Coordinates of C-alpha atoms (C1' of nucleotides) in Angstrom, one line a residue:
Chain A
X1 CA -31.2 11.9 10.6
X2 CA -27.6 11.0 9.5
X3 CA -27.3 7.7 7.4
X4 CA -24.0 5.8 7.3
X5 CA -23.0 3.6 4.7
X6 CA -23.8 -0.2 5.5
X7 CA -20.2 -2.0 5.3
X8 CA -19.9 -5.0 4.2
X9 CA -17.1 -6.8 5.2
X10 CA -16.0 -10.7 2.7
X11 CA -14.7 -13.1 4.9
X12 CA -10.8 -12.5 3.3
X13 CA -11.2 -8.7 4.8
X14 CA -12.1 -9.8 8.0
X15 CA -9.3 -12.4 8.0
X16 CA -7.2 -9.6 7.1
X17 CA -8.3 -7.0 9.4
X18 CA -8.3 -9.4 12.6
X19 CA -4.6 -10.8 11.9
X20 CA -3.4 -7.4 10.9
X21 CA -5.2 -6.2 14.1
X22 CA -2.8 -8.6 15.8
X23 CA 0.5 -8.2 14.4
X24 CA -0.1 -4.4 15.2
X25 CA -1.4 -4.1 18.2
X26 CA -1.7 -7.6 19.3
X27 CA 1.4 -9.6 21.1
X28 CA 3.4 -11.4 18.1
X29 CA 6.4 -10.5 17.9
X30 CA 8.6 -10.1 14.7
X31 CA 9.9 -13.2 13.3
X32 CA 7.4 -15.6 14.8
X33 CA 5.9 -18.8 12.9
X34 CA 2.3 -17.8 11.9
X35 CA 0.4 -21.2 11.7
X36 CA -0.3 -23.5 8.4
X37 CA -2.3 -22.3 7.0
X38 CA -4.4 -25.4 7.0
X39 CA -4.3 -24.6 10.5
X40 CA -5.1 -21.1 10.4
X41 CA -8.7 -21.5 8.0
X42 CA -9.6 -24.7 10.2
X43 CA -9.6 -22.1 13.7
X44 CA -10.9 -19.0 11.9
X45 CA -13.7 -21.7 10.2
X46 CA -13.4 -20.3 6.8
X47 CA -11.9 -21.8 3.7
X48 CA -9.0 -22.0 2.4
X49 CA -8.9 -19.2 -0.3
X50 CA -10.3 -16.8 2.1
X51 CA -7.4 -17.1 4.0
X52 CA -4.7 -17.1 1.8
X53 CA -6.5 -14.1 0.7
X54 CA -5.7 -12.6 3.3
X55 CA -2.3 -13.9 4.0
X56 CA -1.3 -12.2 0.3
X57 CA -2.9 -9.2 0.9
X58 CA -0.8 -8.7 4.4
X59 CA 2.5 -10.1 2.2
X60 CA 1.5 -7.3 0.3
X61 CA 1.3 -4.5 3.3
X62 CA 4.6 -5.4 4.0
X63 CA 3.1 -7.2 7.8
X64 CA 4.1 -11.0 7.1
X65 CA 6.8 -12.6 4.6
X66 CA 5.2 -16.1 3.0
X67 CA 8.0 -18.5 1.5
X68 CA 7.1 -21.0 -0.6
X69 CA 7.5 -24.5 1.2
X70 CA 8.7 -22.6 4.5
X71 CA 6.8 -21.4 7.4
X72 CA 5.1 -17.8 7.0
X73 CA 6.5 -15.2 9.6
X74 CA 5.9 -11.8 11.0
X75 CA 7.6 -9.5 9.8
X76 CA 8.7 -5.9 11.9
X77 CA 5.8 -3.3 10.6
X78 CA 8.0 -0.4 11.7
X79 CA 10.7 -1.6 9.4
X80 CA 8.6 -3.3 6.3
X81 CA 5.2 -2.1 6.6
X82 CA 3.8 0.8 3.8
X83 CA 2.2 4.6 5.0
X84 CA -1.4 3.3 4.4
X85 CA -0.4 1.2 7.6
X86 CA -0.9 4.5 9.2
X87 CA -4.9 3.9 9.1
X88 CA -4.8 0.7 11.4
X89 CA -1.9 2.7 13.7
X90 CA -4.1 5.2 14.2
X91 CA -7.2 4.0 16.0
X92 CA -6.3 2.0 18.9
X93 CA -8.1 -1.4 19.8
X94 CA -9.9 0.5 23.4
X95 CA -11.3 2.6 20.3
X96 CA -9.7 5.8 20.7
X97 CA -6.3 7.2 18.3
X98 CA -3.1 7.2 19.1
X99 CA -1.8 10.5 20.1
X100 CA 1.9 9.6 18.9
X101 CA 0.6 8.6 15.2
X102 CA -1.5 11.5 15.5
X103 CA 1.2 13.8 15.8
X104 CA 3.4 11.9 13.5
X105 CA 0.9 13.0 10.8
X106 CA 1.0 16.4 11.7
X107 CA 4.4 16.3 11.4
X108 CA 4.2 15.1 8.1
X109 CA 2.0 17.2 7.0
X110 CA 3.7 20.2 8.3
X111 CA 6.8 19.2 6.5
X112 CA 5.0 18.4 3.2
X113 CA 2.6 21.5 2.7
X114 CA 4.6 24.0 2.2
X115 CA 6.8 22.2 -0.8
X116 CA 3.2 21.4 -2.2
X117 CA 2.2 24.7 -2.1
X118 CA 5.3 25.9 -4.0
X119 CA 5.7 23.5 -6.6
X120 CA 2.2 24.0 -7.1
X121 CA 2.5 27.4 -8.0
X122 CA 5.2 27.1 -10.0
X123 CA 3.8 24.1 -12.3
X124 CA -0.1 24.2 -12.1
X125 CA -2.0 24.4 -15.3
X126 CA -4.8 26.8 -15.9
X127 CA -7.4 24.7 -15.7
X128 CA -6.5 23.5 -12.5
X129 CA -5.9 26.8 -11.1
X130 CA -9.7 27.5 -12.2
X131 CA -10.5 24.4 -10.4
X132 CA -8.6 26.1 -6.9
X133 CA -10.4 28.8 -7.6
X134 CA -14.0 27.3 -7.6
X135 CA -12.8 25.6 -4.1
X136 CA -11.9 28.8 -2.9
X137 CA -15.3 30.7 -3.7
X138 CA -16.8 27.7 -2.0
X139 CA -14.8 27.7 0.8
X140 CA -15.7 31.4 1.1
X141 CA -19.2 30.5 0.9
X142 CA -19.4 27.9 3.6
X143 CA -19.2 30.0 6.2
X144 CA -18.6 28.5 9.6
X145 CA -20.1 24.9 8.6
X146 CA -16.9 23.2 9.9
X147 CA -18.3 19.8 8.1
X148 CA -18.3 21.4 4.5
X149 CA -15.0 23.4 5.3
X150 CA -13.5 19.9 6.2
X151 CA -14.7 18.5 3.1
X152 CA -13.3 21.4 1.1
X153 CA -10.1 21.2 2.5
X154 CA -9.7 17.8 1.4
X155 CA -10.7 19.1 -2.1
X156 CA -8.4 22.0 -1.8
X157 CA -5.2 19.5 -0.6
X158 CA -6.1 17.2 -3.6
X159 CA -5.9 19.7 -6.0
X160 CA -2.7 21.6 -4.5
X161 CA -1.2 17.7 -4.6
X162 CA -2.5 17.5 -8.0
X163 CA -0.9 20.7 -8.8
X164 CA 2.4 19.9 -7.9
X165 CA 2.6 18.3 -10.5
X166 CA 4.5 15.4 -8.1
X167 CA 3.5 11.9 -8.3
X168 CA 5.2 11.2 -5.4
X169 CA 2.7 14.1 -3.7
X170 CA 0.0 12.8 -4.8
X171 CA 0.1 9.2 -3.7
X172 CA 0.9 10.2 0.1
X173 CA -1.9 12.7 0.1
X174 CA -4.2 9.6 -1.2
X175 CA -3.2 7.7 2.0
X176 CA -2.8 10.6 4.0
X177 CA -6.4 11.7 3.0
X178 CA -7.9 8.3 3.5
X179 CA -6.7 8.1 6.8
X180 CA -8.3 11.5 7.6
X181 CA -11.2 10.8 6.5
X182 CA -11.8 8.5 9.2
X183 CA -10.6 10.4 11.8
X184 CA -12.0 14.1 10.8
X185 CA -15.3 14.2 12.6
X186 CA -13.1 13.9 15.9
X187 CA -10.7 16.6 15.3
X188 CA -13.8 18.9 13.8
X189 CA -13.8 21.5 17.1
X190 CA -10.0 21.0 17.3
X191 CA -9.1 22.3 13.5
X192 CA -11.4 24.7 14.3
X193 CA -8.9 28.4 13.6
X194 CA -7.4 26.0 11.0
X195 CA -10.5 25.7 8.9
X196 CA -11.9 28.4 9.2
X197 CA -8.7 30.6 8.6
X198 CA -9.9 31.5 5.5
X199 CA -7.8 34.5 4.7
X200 CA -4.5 32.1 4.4
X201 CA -6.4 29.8 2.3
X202 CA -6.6 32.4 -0.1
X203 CA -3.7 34.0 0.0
X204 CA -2.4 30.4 -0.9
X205 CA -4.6 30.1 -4.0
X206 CA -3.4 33.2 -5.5
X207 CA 0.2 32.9 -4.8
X208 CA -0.6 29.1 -6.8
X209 CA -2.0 31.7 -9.6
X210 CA 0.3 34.5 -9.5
X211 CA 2.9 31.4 -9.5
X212 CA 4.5 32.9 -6.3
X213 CA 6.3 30.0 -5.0
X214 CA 7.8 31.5 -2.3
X215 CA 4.6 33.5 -0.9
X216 CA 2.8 29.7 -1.4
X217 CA 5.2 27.9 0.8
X218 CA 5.6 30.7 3.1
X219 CA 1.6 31.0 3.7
X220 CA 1.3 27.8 3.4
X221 CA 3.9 26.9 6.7
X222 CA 2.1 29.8 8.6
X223 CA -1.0 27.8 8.5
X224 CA 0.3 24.9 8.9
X225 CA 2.0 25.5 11.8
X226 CA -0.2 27.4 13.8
X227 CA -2.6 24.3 13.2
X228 CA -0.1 22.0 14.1
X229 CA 1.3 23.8 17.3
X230 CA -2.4 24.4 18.4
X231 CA -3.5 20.5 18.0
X232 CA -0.2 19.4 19.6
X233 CA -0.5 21.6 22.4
X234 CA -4.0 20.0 23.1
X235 CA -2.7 16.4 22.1
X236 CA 0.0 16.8 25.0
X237 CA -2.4 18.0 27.6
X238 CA -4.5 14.8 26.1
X239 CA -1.4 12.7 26.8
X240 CA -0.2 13.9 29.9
X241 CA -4.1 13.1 31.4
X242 CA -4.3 9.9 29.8
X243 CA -0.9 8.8 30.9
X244 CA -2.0 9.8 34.9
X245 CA -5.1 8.0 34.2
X246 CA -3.2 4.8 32.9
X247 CA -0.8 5.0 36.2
X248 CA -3.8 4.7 38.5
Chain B
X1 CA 31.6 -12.8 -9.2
X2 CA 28.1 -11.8 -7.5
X3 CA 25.6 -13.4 -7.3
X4 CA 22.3 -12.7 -7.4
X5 CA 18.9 -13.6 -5.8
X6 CA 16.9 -15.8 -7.9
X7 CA 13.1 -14.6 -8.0
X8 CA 10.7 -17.1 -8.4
X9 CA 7.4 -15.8 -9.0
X10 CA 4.1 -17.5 -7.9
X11 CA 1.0 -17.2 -10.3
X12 CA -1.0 -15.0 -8.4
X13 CA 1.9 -12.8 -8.5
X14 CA 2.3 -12.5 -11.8
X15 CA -1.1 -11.6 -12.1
X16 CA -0.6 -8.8 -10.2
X17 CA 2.1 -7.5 -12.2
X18 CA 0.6 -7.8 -15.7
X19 CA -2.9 -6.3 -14.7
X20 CA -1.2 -3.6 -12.2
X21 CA 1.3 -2.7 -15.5
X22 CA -1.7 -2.7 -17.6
X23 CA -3.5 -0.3 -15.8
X24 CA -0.8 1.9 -15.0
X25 CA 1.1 1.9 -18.3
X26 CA -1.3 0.4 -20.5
X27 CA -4.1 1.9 -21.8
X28 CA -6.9 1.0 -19.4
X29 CA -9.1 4.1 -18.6
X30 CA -10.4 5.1 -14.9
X31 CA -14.2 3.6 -14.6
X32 CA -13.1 0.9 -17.3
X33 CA -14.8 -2.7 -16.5
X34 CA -12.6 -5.4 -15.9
X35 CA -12.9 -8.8 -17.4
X36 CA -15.3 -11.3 -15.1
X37 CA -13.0 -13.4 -12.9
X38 CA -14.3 -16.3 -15.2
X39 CA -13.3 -14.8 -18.1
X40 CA -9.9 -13.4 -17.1
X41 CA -8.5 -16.9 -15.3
X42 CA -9.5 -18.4 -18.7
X43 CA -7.7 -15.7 -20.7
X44 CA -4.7 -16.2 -18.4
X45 CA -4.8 -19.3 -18.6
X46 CA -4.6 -19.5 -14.6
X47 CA -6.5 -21.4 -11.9
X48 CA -9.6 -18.9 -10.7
X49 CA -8.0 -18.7 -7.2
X50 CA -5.0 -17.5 -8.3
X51 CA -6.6 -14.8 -10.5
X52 CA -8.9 -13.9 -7.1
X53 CA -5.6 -13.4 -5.3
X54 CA -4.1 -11.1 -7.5
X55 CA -7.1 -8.9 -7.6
X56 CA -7.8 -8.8 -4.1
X57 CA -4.0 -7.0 -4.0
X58 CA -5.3 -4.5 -6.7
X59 CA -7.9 -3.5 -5.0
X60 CA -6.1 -3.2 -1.5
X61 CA -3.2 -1.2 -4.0
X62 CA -6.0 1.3 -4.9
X63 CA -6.2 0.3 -8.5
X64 CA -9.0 -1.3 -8.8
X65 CA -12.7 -1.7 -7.1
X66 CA -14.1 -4.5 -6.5
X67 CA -17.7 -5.2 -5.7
X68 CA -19.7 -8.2 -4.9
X69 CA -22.2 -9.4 -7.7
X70 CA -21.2 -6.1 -9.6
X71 CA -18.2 -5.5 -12.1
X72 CA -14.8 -4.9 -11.0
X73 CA -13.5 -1.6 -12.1
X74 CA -10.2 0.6 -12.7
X75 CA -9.6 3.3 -10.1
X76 CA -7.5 6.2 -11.2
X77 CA -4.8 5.2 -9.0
X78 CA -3.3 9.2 -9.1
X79 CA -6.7 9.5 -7.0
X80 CA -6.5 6.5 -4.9
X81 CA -3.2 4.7 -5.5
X82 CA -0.7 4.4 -2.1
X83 CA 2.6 5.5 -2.0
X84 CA 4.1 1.9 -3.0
X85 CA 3.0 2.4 -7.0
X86 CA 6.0 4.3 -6.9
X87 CA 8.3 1.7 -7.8
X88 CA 5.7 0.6 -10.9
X89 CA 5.4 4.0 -11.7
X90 CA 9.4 5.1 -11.6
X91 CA 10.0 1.8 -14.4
X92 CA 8.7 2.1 -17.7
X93 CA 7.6 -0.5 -19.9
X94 CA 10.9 -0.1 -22.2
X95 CA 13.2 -0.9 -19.1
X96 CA 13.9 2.6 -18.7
X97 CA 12.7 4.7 -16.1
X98 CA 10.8 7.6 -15.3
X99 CA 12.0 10.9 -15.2
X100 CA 9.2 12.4 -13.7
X101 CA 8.6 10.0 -10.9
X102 CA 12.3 10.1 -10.2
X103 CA 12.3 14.2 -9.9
X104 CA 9.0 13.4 -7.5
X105 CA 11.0 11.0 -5.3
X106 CA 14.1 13.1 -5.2
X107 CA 11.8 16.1 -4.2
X108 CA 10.1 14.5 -1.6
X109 CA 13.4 13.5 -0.2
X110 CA 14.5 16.8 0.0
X111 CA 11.3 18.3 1.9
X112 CA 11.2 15.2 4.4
X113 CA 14.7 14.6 4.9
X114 CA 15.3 17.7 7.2
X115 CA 12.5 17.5 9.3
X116 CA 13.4 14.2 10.5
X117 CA 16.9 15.2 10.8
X118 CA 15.6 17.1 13.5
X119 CA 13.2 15.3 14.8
X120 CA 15.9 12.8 15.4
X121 CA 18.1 15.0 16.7
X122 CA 15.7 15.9 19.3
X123 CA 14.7 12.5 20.1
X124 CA 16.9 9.7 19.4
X125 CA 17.8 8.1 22.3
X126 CA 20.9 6.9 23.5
X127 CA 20.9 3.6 21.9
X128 CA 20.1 4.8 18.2
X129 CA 22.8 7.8 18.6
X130 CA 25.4 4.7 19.3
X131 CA 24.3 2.7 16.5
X132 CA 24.3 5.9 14.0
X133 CA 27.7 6.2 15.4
X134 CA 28.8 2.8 14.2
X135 CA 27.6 3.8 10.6
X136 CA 29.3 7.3 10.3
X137 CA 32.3 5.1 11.5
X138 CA 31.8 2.5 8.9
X139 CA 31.0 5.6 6.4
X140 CA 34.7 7.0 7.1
X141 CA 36.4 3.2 6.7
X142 CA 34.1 2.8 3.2
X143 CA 36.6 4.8 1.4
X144 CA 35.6 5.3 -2.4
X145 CA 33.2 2.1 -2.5
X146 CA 30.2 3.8 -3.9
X147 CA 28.0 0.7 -3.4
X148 CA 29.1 -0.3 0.3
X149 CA 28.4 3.6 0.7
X150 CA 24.8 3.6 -0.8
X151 CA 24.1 0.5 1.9
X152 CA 25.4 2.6 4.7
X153 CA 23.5 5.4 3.2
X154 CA 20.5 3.4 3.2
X155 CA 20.9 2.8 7.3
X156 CA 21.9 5.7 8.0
X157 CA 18.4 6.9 6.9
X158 CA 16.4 4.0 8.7
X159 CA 17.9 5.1 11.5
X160 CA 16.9 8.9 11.5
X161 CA 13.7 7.7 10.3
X162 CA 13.5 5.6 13.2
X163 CA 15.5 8.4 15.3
X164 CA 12.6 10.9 14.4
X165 CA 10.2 8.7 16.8
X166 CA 7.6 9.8 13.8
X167 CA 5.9 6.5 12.9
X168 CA 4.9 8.4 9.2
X169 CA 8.2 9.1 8.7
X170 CA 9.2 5.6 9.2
X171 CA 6.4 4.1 7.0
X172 CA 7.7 6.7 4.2
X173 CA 11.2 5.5 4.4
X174 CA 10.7 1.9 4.5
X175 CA 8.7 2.5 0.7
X176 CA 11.1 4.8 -0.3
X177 CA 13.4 2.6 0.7
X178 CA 12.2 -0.2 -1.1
X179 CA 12.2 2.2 -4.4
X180 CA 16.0 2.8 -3.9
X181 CA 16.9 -0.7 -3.7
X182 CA 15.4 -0.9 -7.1
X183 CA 17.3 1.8 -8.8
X184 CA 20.3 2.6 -7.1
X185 CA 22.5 0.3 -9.3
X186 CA 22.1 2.7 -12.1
X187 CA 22.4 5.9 -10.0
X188 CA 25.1 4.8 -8.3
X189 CA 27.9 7.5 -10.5
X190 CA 25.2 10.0 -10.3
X191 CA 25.2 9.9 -6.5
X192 CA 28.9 10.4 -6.5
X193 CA 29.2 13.4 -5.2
X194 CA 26.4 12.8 -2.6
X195 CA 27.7 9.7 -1.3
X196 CA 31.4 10.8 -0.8
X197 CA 30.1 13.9 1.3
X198 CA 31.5 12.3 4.4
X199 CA 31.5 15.9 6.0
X200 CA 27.8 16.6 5.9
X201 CA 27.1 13.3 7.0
X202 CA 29.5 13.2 9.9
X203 CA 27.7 17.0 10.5
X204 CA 24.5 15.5 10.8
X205 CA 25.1 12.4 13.1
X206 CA 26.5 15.1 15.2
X207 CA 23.9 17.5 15.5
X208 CA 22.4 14.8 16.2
X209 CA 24.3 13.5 18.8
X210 CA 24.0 16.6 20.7
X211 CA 20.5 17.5 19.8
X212 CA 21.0 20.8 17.8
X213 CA 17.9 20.0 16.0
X214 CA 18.6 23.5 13.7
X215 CA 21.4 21.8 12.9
X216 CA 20.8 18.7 11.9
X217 CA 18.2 20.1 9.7
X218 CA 20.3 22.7 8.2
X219 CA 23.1 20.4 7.2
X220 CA 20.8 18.1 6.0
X221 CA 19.0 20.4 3.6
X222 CA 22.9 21.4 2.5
X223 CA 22.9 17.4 1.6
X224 CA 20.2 16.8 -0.3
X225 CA 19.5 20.2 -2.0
X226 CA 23.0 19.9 -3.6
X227 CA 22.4 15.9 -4.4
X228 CA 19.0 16.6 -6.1
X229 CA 19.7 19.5 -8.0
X230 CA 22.6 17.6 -9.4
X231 CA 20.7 15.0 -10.6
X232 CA 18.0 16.8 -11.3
X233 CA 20.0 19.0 -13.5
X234 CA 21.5 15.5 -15.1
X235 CA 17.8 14.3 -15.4
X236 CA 16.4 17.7 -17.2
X237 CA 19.5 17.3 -19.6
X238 CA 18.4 13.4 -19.8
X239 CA 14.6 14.4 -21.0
X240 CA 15.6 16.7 -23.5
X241 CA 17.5 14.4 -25.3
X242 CA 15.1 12.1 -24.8
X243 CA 12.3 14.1 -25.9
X244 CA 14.2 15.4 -29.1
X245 CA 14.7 11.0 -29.9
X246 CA 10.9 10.6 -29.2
X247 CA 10.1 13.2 -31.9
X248 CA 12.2 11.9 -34.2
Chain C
dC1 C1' -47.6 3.4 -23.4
dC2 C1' -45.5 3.1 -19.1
dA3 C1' -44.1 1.9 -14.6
dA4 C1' -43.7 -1.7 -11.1
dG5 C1' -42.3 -6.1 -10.3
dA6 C1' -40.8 -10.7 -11.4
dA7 C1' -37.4 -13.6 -13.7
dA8 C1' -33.1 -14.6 -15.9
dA9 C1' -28.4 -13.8 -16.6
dC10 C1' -24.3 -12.3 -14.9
dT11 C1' -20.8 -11.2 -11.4
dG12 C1' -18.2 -11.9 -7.3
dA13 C1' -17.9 -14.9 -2.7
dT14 C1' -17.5 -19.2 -0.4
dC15 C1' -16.6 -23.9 -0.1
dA16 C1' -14.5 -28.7 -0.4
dT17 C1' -11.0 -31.7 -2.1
dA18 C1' -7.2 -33.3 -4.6
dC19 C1' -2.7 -32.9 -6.0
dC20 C1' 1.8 -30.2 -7.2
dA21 C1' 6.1 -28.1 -5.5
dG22 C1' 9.4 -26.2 -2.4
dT23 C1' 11.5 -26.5 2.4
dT24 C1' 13.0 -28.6 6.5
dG25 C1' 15.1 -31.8 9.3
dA26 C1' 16.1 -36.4 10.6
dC27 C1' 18.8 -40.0 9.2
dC28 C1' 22.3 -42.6 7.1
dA29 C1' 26.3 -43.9 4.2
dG30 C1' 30.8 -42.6 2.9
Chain D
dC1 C1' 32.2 -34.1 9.0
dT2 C1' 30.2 -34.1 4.2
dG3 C1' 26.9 -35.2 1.1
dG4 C1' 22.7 -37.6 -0.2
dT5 C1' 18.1 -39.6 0.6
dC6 C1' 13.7 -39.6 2.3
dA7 C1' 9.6 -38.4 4.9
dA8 C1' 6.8 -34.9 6.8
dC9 C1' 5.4 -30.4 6.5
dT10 C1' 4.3 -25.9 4.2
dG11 C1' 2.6 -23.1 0.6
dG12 C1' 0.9 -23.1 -4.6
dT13 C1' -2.3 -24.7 -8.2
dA14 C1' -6.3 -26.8 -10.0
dT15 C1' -11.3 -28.0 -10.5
dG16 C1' -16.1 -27.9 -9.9
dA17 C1' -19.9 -26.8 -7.4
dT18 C1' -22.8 -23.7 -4.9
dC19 C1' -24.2 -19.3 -2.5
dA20 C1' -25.1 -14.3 -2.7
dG21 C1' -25.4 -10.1 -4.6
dT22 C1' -26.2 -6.8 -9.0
dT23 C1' -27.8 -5.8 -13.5
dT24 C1' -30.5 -6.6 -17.4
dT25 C1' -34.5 -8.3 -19.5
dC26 C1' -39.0 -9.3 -19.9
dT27 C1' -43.6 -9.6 -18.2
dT28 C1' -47.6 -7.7 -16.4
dG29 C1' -51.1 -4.7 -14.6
dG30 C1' -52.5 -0.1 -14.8

DNA sequence: CCAAGAAAACTGATCATACCAGTTGACCAG
DNA sequence: CTGGTCAACTGGTATGATCAGTTTTCTTGG
């Protein structure tokens, strides 16, 4: 038996999730009037505060501009919105992802690793290098329990992030991981030679504690890339199956 | 003259901005309680809602958590912040600014920016490649104007970011973007040589135009390495003096 | 004495209502 | 056509009450 978490969801997060939900995926287009918000808490039948809540959290995500006085309006998310947008973009309303946000991740990642991995091993600290190392060993450890490996990953991309000694690094693997975190159990079978390529793994650590930058970022790419090429590859036949299906 | 913008800033805003400077540059440690709402709108001297407000943003920013009937807390926002702190994090309290954060940001730049050079130049389509056109062309007529150059600069990224068809990449830019529009003012003579590089950028639109991906990625990486080890040359010199001032 | 359970105190969540403040647009005088 | 006035609309602030969880304290039965 598997317990989940209960969620529990305040009204101002529901408010938020369904108009977010909309402006997304949902048919408003950029620039149009949102309603009063007098308007707006009198058809969702909450209060007031809940839904200015809400309204100031989606201000905040970059998904609607509020003016004093004036009329609140949606705003373009492609050319306003943050990366922890990349969440909601994700997971389509029929329930399944996005294939094209999918691979834009990849992408990302692909591009990112590798500098992460260098500056890593040209900046990390020792005690954080003991830290990779304990990752490692567990990693070694795990065996082929794909769960634990995933969970170690994350672990061993925090740390490397951590490492880098790069702020910047550090805040896109947050959103980054947070969005992975909710799609992982679907892409278990899929990362598959990823996670359990363990040999590159550690041939990352201890170019990190040799403080091989090169070898890290070249290691680093490798793995990366073969990942990447392998879940694109199956993303595309994924595509090209759902895109015959949708023409039917 | 110029003119500029005049920000009015509502309550709940300000809010925000004290607590989320607090806890970034103040001294609030990770796991710390937070005053009760009760409390802190009293302390502020604000209306309850508008201290509600604010915190809700917090917690969506990553800085804070908030549960219901328990005691809001302070995240360690290098462990859960998104990728918009950057802007709080690059200014210091003193009105100077980071060092640090900028060498993270500049870094960043420098590992994305080619990849979605040629992602772009693989898949911009025929519309984008005419409106990049129009900015290489009003790159070329910009003569010396470092400012009108750093606002073409700015489109001419939105567009490869938008070019790149990679919806991460996009998200990226647009907080990045915001971030520049912050600090450019004062790096405008340190960009110098960067933004009067009318050949590498011309190089790039053109790769781009017909879709040498390797290309547009080498070129690109000739751009920015030279731009960010120029000012990240400036910025080491930059810390040390301002290290040997801090000790004294 | 201790552990289980009830009660109290505390915290955030929701609600209703009133009023303040900025924006917009229609209208009118010059 | 310009500038000003005013009414209607929109978001912002304020207050006080109540609901709903969590944490602490105290009681009680063993």
């Amino acid at each position: 038996m598997t317990l989940k978490k209960v969620v529990r969801k305040s009204l101002s997060e529901a408010v938020f999730d369904q108009l977010s939900e909309e402006i997304v995926h949902g048919n408003m287009e950029p620039g149009q009037r949102l309603p009063a918000e007098r308007e707006l808490c009198e058809a969702l039948g909450v209060n007031r505060g809940a839904c200015r809540e809400a309204l100031q959290r989606l201000a905040q995500a970059g998904l609607i501009s509020i003016q004093h006085g004036g009329s609140t309006k949606v705003l373009d998310y492609r050319a306003s919105g943050g990366l922890d947008l990349l969440g909601r973009l994700l997971f389509r309303p029929d329930g399944g992802f996005s294939i094209q946000v999918a691979r834009s991740i990849l992408e990302m990642r692909a591009a990112l690793g590798p500098d992460i991995a260098a500056l890593c091993a040209r900046r990390a600290k020792p005690e954080l290098k003991g830290q990779l190392r304990e990752v490692v060993t567990a990693l070694s450890a795990a065996g082929e329990d794909l769960n634990q490996r995933q969970l170690l990953g994350m672990r061993f991309w925090d740390l490397l992030a951590r490492g880098s000694g790069n702020i910047a690094y550090q805040l896109a693997n947050n959103t980054l991981r947070k969005t992975y975190e909710k799609i992982r159990h679907v892409l278990t079978e899929l990362m598959r030679d990823e996670l359990l390529d363990h040999k590159s793994h550690q041939a990352i650590a201890e170019a990190i504690f040799r403080g091989d930058d090169l070898s890290a970022k070249h290691v680093t790419r490798g793995l990366l890339e073969k990942g990447t090429s392998r879940m694109l590859q199956f993303l595309a036949r994924f595509e090209k199956a759902q895109n015959k299906e949708s023409k039917t």
